[in-house]
Short mmCIF file of C-alpha atoms in Angstrom, two decimals:
data_model
loop_
_atom_site.label_atom_id
_atom_site.label_comp_id
_atom_site.label_asym_id
_atom_site.label_seq_id
_atom_site.Cartn_x
_atom_site.Cartn_y
_atom_site.Cartn_z
CA MET A 98 -59.50 43.04 45.49
CA THR A 99 -59.17 39.48 46.77
CA VAL A 100 -57.48 36.92 44.54
CA SER A 101 -57.43 33.14 44.80
CA VAL A 102 -56.03 30.46 42.51
CA ILE A 103 -57.34 26.94 41.94
CA THR A 104 -54.61 24.75 40.47
CA PHE A 105 -54.79 21.43 38.65
CA GLY A 106 -52.01 19.28 37.28
CA CYS A 107 -48.24 19.33 37.52
CA ARG A 108 -45.57 21.09 39.56
CA LEU A 109 -45.09 23.54 36.70
CA ASN A 110 -48.71 24.61 37.01
CA ALA A 111 -48.23 25.03 40.77
CA HIS A 112 -45.17 27.17 40.15
CA GLU A 113 -47.01 29.31 37.62
CA SER A 114 -49.96 29.73 39.96
CA ASP A 115 -47.59 31.33 42.48
CA GLY A 116 -46.59 33.85 39.83
CA MET A 117 -50.13 34.65 38.71
CA LEU A 118 -51.29 35.17 42.29
CA HIS A 119 -48.33 37.47 42.93
CA TYR A 120 -49.01 39.63 39.87
CA ALA A 121 -52.79 39.70 40.28
CA GLN A 122 -52.43 40.86 43.88
CA HIS A 123 -50.30 43.77 42.66
CA GLY A 124 -52.59 44.67 39.76
CA GLN A 125 -54.02 48.15 39.30
CA ASP A 126 -57.64 47.13 39.79
CA GLN A 127 -58.30 48.28 43.36
CA ASP A 128 -62.05 47.72 43.66
CA ASN A 129 -63.47 45.16 46.07
CA LYS A 130 -64.37 42.46 43.58
CA GLN A 131 -63.18 38.90 44.00
CA THR A 132 -61.03 37.28 41.34
CA ILE A 133 -60.72 33.51 41.01
CA ILE A 134 -58.03 32.15 38.69
CA VAL A 135 -58.44 28.54 37.55
CA ASN A 136 -55.21 27.01 36.22
CA THR A 137 -56.27 23.97 34.19
CA CYS A 138 -54.60 20.72 33.17
CA THR A 139 -55.27 18.66 30.05
CA VAL A 140 -53.22 15.52 30.73
CA THR A 141 -56.37 13.45 31.41
CA ALA A 142 -60.09 13.82 30.80
CA GLU A 143 -60.57 13.59 34.57
CA ALA A 144 -58.34 16.62 35.14
CA GLU A 145 -60.45 18.63 32.70
CA ARG A 146 -63.69 17.40 34.29
CA GLN A 147 -62.49 18.47 37.75
CA ALA A 148 -61.52 21.91 36.46
CA ARG A 149 -64.93 22.47 34.85
CA GLN A 150 -66.57 21.30 38.06
CA ALA A 151 -64.44 23.76 40.07
CA ILE A 152 -65.46 26.63 37.79
CA ARG A 153 -69.16 25.82 38.15
CA ARG A 154 -68.80 25.55 41.93
CA ALA A 155 -66.88 28.82 42.14
CA HIS A 156 -69.53 30.64 40.14
CA ARG A 157 -72.35 29.10 42.15
CA GLU A 158 -70.76 30.08 45.46
CA ASN A 159 -69.43 33.47 44.28
CA PRO A 160 -71.74 34.67 41.48
CA GLU A 161 -70.23 38.18 41.47
CA ALA A 162 -66.63 36.96 41.25
CA GLU A 163 -64.53 37.39 38.12
CA ILE A 164 -63.39 33.94 37.02
CA ILE A 165 -60.30 33.81 34.81
CA VAL A 166 -59.27 30.53 33.18
CA THR A 167 -55.79 29.60 31.99
CA GLY A 168 -53.60 26.53 31.60
CA CYS A 169 -53.19 23.73 29.10
CA ALA A 170 -56.86 22.70 28.84
CA SER A 171 -58.07 26.20 28.02
CA GLU A 172 -55.09 26.66 25.70
CA ARG A 173 -56.41 23.83 23.53
CA ALA A 174 -60.06 24.96 23.53
CA PRO A 175 -60.29 28.62 24.59
CA LYS A 176 -63.80 29.20 23.20
CA GLU A 177 -65.21 26.17 25.02
CA TRP A 178 -63.73 27.22 28.37
CA GLY A 179 -64.57 30.88 27.83
CA ALA A 180 -68.22 29.95 27.30
CA LEU A 181 -68.57 28.40 30.77
CA GLU A 182 -70.91 30.39 33.00
CA GLY A 183 -69.05 32.89 35.16
CA VAL A 184 -65.85 32.92 33.10
CA GLN A 185 -64.84 36.48 32.24
CA ARG A 186 -61.76 35.75 30.16
CA VAL A 187 -59.23 33.13 29.13
CA VAL A 188 -55.51 33.87 29.45
CA THR A 189 -53.06 31.98 27.24
CA ASN A 190 -50.07 30.07 28.60
CA ASP A 191 -47.76 32.55 26.85
CA GLU A 192 -49.41 35.47 28.63
CA LYS A 193 -50.21 34.08 32.06
CA LEU A 194 -46.84 34.98 33.61
CA SER A 195 -46.80 38.44 32.07
CA PRO A 196 -47.46 41.03 34.81
CA ALA A 197 -49.40 43.14 32.29
CA SER A 198 -51.96 40.33 31.93
CA TRP A 199 -52.91 40.95 35.57
CA GLY A 200 -53.05 44.73 35.47
CA VAL A 201 -49.52 45.44 36.69
CA ASP A 202 -48.08 48.71 35.35
CA ARG A 203 -45.25 47.97 32.93
CA LYS A 204 -43.09 50.49 34.78
CA ALA A 205 -43.63 48.79 38.13
CA ASN A 206 -40.50 47.31 39.63
CA LEU A 207 -42.02 44.24 41.24
CA PRO A 208 -39.83 41.65 42.97
CA PRO A 209 -39.99 38.14 41.46
CA PRO A 210 -42.87 35.97 42.67
CA PRO A 211 -42.20 34.18 45.96
CA SER A 212 -42.66 30.43 46.19
CA LYS A 213 -45.65 29.29 48.25
CA HIS A 214 -44.01 25.90 48.71
CA THR A 215 -41.48 24.88 51.35
CA ARG A 216 -39.57 23.00 48.68
CA ALA A 217 -39.41 25.96 46.31
CA LEU A 218 -40.30 25.28 42.68
CA LEU A 219 -38.06 26.81 40.02
CA GLN A 220 -39.01 26.60 36.35
CA VAL A 221 -36.01 26.02 34.08
CA GLN A 222 -37.78 25.04 30.88
CA GLN A 223 -41.08 25.27 29.03
CA GLY A 224 -42.73 23.25 26.23
CA CYS A 225 -41.79 19.96 24.57
CA ASP A 226 -40.33 19.00 21.17
CA HIS A 227 -41.45 15.37 21.34
CA ARG A 228 -44.72 13.89 20.19
CA CYS A 229 -45.56 10.91 22.36
CA THR A 230 -48.68 9.34 20.91
CA PHE A 231 -50.76 9.73 24.08
CA CYS A 232 -49.79 13.29 24.99
CA VAL A 233 -51.41 16.66 24.25
CA ILE A 234 -49.02 18.78 26.32
CA PRO A 235 -46.99 20.04 23.31
CA TYR A 236 -50.22 21.44 21.87
CA GLY A 237 -50.83 23.39 25.06
CA ARG A 238 -47.24 24.38 25.86
CA GLY A 239 -45.56 24.71 22.48
CA GLN A 240 -41.96 23.92 21.59
CA SER A 241 -39.23 23.46 24.17
CA LYS A 242 -37.68 26.69 25.45
CA ALA A 243 -34.89 26.76 28.04
CA THR A 244 -34.62 29.44 30.71
CA ALA A 245 -31.23 31.12 30.51
CA LEU A 246 -28.65 29.86 33.01
CA PHE A 247 -28.08 33.37 34.35
CA ASP A 248 -31.81 33.77 35.05
CA VAL A 249 -32.05 30.36 36.72
CA ILE A 250 -29.13 31.17 39.04
CA SER A 251 -30.56 34.62 39.83
CA ARG A 252 -33.97 33.21 40.69
CA ALA A 253 -32.46 30.37 42.73
CA ARG A 254 -30.38 32.86 44.70
CA THR A 255 -33.50 34.92 45.46
CA LEU A 256 -35.34 31.82 46.69
CA THR A 257 -32.40 30.75 48.85
CA GLU A 258 -32.03 34.22 50.35
CA ALA A 259 -35.77 34.11 51.13
CA GLY A 260 -35.08 31.10 53.36
CA HIS A 261 -35.82 28.10 51.13
CA GLU A 262 -33.48 25.22 51.95
CA GLU A 263 -34.58 23.08 48.99
CA ILE A 264 -35.23 23.97 45.36
CA VAL A 265 -37.01 21.64 42.92
CA LEU A 266 -36.23 22.22 39.24
CA THR A 267 -39.37 21.91 37.18
CA GLY A 268 -40.62 22.26 33.61
CA VAL A 269 -42.50 20.30 30.96
CA ASP A 270 -39.39 18.36 29.87
CA ILE A 271 -36.44 19.41 32.03
CA ALA A 272 -34.24 16.77 30.38
CA SER A 273 -34.26 18.94 27.24
CA TRP A 274 -32.69 21.97 29.00
CA LYS A 275 -29.77 23.17 26.90
CA GLU A 276 -27.59 26.24 26.70
CA GLY A 277 -24.84 25.82 24.15
CA THR A 278 -23.10 22.56 25.03
CA ARG A 279 -24.39 22.60 28.61
CA GLY A 280 -27.21 20.27 29.64
CA LEU A 281 -29.28 19.73 32.76
CA GLY A 282 -26.43 18.20 34.77
CA LYS A 283 -24.21 21.20 34.12
CA LEU A 284 -27.08 23.52 35.06
CA CYS A 285 -27.33 21.75 38.43
CA GLN A 286 -23.57 21.94 38.95
CA GLU A 287 -23.55 25.66 38.22
CA LEU A 288 -26.43 26.28 40.60
CA LEU A 289 -24.70 24.48 43.45
CA LYS A 290 -21.39 26.18 42.65
CA HIS A 291 -22.77 29.72 42.58
CA ILE A 292 -25.19 29.30 45.52
CA PRO A 293 -23.26 27.58 48.31
CA ALA A 294 -26.05 28.42 50.79
CA LEU A 295 -28.48 26.15 48.92
CA LYS A 296 -28.72 22.98 51.00
CA ARG A 297 -30.82 20.73 48.76
CA LEU A 298 -31.41 20.55 45.01
CA ARG A 299 -33.99 18.15 43.60
CA LEU A 300 -35.29 17.34 40.11
CA SER A 301 -38.91 16.91 39.13
CA SER A 302 -40.01 14.29 36.57
CA LEU A 303 -37.14 13.27 34.30
CA ASP A 304 -37.04 11.63 30.86
CA PRO A 305 -35.00 8.41 31.28
CA VAL A 306 -33.01 9.14 28.09
CA LEU A 307 -30.86 11.49 30.18
CA LEU A 308 -29.65 8.44 32.15
CA HIS A 309 -28.63 6.40 29.11
CA PRO A 310 -25.30 4.75 29.99
CA GLU A 311 -23.64 5.89 26.73
CA THR A 312 -25.52 8.90 25.38
CA GLY A 313 -26.92 10.31 28.62
CA ASP A 314 -25.85 13.37 30.62
CA LYS A 315 -22.38 12.63 32.09
CA ASP A 316 -22.58 15.69 34.36
CA LEU A 317 -25.80 14.34 35.86
CA TRP A 318 -24.11 10.99 36.57
CA GLU A 319 -21.27 12.88 38.26
CA LEU A 320 -23.75 14.73 40.48
CA ILE A 321 -25.43 11.49 41.51
CA ALA A 322 -22.06 9.97 42.36
CA SER A 323 -20.43 12.78 44.29
CA GLU A 324 -22.67 15.71 45.24
CA PRO A 325 -24.37 15.37 48.66
CA ARG A 326 -26.54 18.45 48.09
CA PHE A 327 -28.06 16.81 44.98
CA MET A 328 -30.96 14.86 46.43
CA PRO A 329 -30.89 11.04 46.03
CA HIS A 330 -34.29 10.92 44.36
CA LEU A 331 -35.13 10.52 40.67
CA HIS A 332 -38.68 10.42 39.33
CA LEU A 333 -38.67 8.89 35.86
CA SER A 334 -41.17 9.61 33.12
CA LEU A 335 -41.25 5.88 32.40
CA GLN A 336 -44.89 5.33 31.28
CA ALA A 337 -44.48 1.56 30.65
CA GLY A 338 -42.17 -1.37 31.27
CA SER A 339 -42.89 -3.08 27.95
CA ASP A 340 -40.74 -2.29 24.91
CA LEU A 341 -43.58 -2.81 22.46
CA ILE A 342 -45.86 -0.44 24.37
CA LEU A 343 -43.02 2.09 24.68
CA LYS A 344 -42.56 1.92 20.91
CA ARG A 345 -46.29 2.47 20.34
CA MET A 346 -46.14 5.39 22.77
CA LYS A 347 -43.23 6.79 20.71
CA ARG A 348 -41.05 6.99 23.80
CA ARG A 349 -37.28 7.29 23.34
CA HIS A 350 -36.08 4.81 25.97
CA ARG A 351 -36.16 1.03 26.21
CA THR A 352 -36.51 -1.15 29.29
CA ASN A 353 -33.00 -2.65 29.25
CA GLU A 354 -31.47 0.84 29.21
CA VAL A 355 -33.56 1.97 32.17
CA SER A 356 -32.88 -1.21 34.15
CA TYR A 357 -29.15 -0.85 33.58
CA ALA A 358 -29.22 2.82 34.66
CA ILE A 359 -31.15 1.97 37.84
CA LYS A 360 -28.66 -0.75 38.79
CA GLU A 361 -25.64 1.47 38.13
CA ILE A 362 -27.12 4.40 40.05
CA ARG A 363 -27.85 2.17 43.02
CA LYS A 364 -24.18 1.19 43.06
CA LEU A 365 -23.35 4.88 43.43
CA ARG A 366 -26.13 5.74 45.92
CA PRO A 367 -27.78 2.59 47.27
CA ASP A 368 -30.56 4.43 49.12
CA LEU A 369 -31.67 6.57 46.16
CA GLY A 370 -35.45 6.74 45.89
CA PHE A 371 -36.79 6.02 42.43
CA GLY A 372 -40.22 7.12 41.28
CA ALA A 373 -42.00 6.57 37.99
CA ASP A 374 -45.00 7.76 36.01
CA LEU A 375 -46.98 4.86 34.55
CA ILE A 376 -49.94 4.62 32.18
CA ALA A 377 -52.10 1.53 32.76
CA GLY A 378 -54.21 0.11 29.96
CA PHE A 379 -52.64 1.85 26.98
CA PRO A 380 -54.39 0.90 23.70
CA THR A 381 -53.35 -2.56 22.40
CA GLU A 382 -51.87 -3.53 25.79
CA THR A 383 -52.56 -7.25 26.11
CA ASP A 384 -52.45 -9.17 29.38
CA GLU A 385 -48.94 -10.34 28.47
CA LEU A 386 -47.71 -6.81 27.72
CA PHE A 387 -49.15 -5.52 30.98
CA GLU A 388 -47.38 -8.31 32.85
CA GLU A 389 -44.11 -7.09 31.29
CA THR A 390 -44.66 -3.70 32.91
CA PHE A 391 -45.69 -5.31 36.20
CA ARG A 392 -42.53 -7.47 36.27
CA PHE A 393 -40.34 -4.53 35.29
CA ILE A 394 -41.56 -2.50 38.30
CA GLU A 395 -41.27 -5.55 40.56
CA GLU A 396 -37.75 -6.49 39.44
CA ASN A 397 -36.44 -2.93 39.58
CA ALA A 398 -38.21 -2.23 42.90
CA LEU A 399 -39.44 1.31 42.17
CA PRO A 400 -41.09 2.61 45.38
CA PHE A 401 -42.71 5.90 44.36
CA LEU A 402 -45.25 5.32 41.56
CA HIS A 403 -47.67 7.76 39.94
CA VAL A 404 -50.12 5.49 38.12
CA PHE A 405 -52.78 6.76 35.72
CA PRO A 406 -55.36 4.73 33.82
CA TYR A 407 -54.99 5.59 30.13
CA SER A 408 -57.16 8.56 29.14
CA GLU A 409 -57.96 9.28 25.48
CA ARG A 410 -56.90 12.75 24.39
CA PRO A 411 -58.70 13.89 21.22
CA GLY A 412 -56.34 14.59 18.35
CA THR A 413 -53.55 12.29 19.52
CA PRO A 414 -52.46 9.19 17.55
CA ALA A 415 -53.18 6.92 20.54
CA ALA A 416 -56.83 8.01 20.52
CA LYS A 417 -57.16 6.27 17.14
CA MET A 418 -55.72 2.99 18.40
CA PRO A 419 -57.94 0.10 19.55
CA PRO A 420 -58.89 1.02 23.15
CA LEU A 421 -59.25 -1.23 26.17
CA PRO A 422 -62.39 -1.23 28.33
CA ARG A 423 -62.17 1.30 31.15
CA SER A 424 -62.70 -1.45 33.70
CA ILE A 425 -59.49 -3.16 32.56
CA ARG A 426 -57.56 0.12 32.70
CA GLN A 427 -58.78 0.72 36.25
CA GLU A 428 -58.00 -2.85 37.32
CA ARG A 429 -54.46 -2.68 35.95
CA ALA A 430 -53.87 0.72 37.55
CA ALA A 431 -55.02 -0.71 40.90
CA ARG A 432 -52.62 -3.66 40.56
CA LEU A 433 -49.69 -1.36 39.83
CA ARG A 434 -50.56 0.90 42.76
CA ALA A 435 -50.76 -2.09 45.11
CA LEU A 436 -47.40 -3.32 43.86
CA GLY A 437 -45.93 0.15 44.35
CA ASN A 438 -47.22 0.29 47.91
CA ASP A 439 -45.61 -3.08 48.71
CA ILE A 440 -42.29 -1.92 47.29
CA LYS A 441 -42.59 1.41 49.09
CA THR A 442 -43.17 -0.30 52.42
CA LYS A 443 -40.00 -2.41 51.98
CA PHE A 444 -38.03 0.65 50.88
CA LEU A 445 -39.16 2.72 53.86
CA THR A 446 -38.57 -0.16 56.27
CA SER A 447 -34.92 -0.27 55.17
CA PHE A 448 -34.42 3.15 56.80
CA ILE A 449 -35.74 2.21 60.23
CA GLY A 450 -33.15 2.89 62.93
CA GLN A 451 -31.25 5.39 60.79
CA GLU A 452 -30.99 9.14 61.25
CA LYS A 453 -31.91 11.41 58.34
CA ASP A 454 -31.96 15.12 57.63
CA VAL A 455 -35.66 15.88 57.13
CA LEU A 456 -36.98 19.12 55.65
CA LEU A 457 -40.19 19.89 57.53
CA GLU A 458 -43.10 21.18 55.46
CA THR A 459 -45.45 21.43 58.43
CA ASP A 460 -44.58 21.37 62.13
CA ILE A 461 -44.70 17.55 62.13
CA THR A 462 -44.30 16.31 58.52
CA GLY A 463 -41.56 16.48 55.92
CA HIS A 464 -39.40 14.56 53.45
CA THR A 465 -36.08 12.78 53.70
CA PRO A 466 -33.53 13.38 50.91
CA GLU A 467 -34.81 10.14 49.30
CA PHE A 468 -38.35 11.63 49.27
CA ALA A 469 -39.76 9.42 52.00
CA VAL A 470 -42.58 11.12 53.92
CA VAL A 471 -41.83 11.45 57.63
CA THR A 472 -44.17 12.24 60.54
CA LEU A 473 -42.92 13.35 63.97
CA THR A 474 -44.32 11.35 66.86
CA ASP A 475 -43.85 14.18 69.35
CA LYS A 476 -45.15 17.75 69.16
CA ALA A 477 -41.81 19.51 69.32
CA ALA A 478 -41.56 23.24 68.66
CA LEU A 479 -39.94 22.88 65.24
CA THR A 480 -40.10 25.34 62.37
CA PRO A 481 -41.55 24.41 58.95
CA GLY A 482 -39.08 25.08 56.19
CA LYS A 483 -36.08 24.05 58.27
CA THR A 484 -34.08 20.82 58.15
CA TYR A 485 -33.76 18.67 61.30
CA ARG A 486 -31.91 15.50 62.14
CA LEU A 487 -34.53 12.85 62.92
CA ARG A 488 -34.35 9.24 64.02
CA LEU A 489 -36.60 6.97 61.94
CA LEU A 490 -38.70 4.64 64.09
CA ALA A 491 -41.41 2.70 62.23
CA VAL A 492 -43.42 2.56 59.00
CA GLU A 493 -47.13 3.30 59.20
CA ASP A 494 -49.51 3.97 56.27
CA TYR A 495 -46.61 4.31 53.81
CA LYS A 496 -44.94 6.98 55.95
CA ILE A 497 -42.14 6.85 58.51
CA ASN A 498 -42.71 7.83 62.12
CA ALA A 499 -39.71 9.66 63.58
CA GLU A 500 -38.38 11.49 66.61
CA ILE A 501 -35.78 14.19 67.09
CA ALA A 502 -32.33 12.58 67.03
#
């Protein structure tokens, strides 16, 4: 049996695709049929459209293949996705990481799924307890559930022993990770304490409430200030830089709190790379409110932006709000992306002439600790997955050209 996975959406989906591929390849079905697993995303209508298109293409090109659909989009509408031509079955999010769902004998003693990524993904949390007005993820992922600290450490140790030099903690809302009185910062501290061989620990998208100067995670602030193995890179689930829009989104942070946190963190680690998720053209966003977001990004100089034009999600409160024309959403998204590229270029240029430890993901490309993409100018015999000291030379196409130091 040959198995392939087509993945849409977030890092968590990518992590789960690794697991499904691992289990399906060890399933009991030993005939020669082809199995195609499509792991869907429901964050935007475009993500769903692309997944449906991929299913139709897979069936057209492999009419005898068994197509299995899973993920957040099919979780919300299993009958609709199951009715697509070529789809044999739909697997729920709760079941997709169960070995039995893929034909693995319950008595089989399989090793944990390997990570297919150089920067290994490690899920520490699932689901979300919040109800942002634009978001359907809680309906596809359920309530927040934290992975036990013991299990996180065990899995991280396995990944490190397998040769991964960097681990990225991922989940739907990793800021909500809790075990007793311990939060995400303490989880990171325990990981680094118990796995001294782990060279780099990074966080995926983070709710800014965890960085609140008074009520935020003090252990996380301590890591930022004093732990060199904790990567100087924070990607914030910001969504907007306008307080009124944030209120209508039912977000829990406000712009002054985020601005203050960014300034204080830069005092601790001046080179830290900030990223942000942004929604352009949210319902009721006037020109003036959009300019508030634009100025917020400009004033706080956030270099790594993920910008999405607002996409209506049926059943959400935002879908009932007065919408903006799609052309305006696209135009505002383009303006934010252009601003982000300008800021990124200045941020990357500030590193020119320095030497950085770069984790290579191919033989010539990798990331600095701050998450800057680096390309080697010479074809040296270097090994992907290993960290090398590189001298940063010049910025080109929003990447940094480098040579071996």
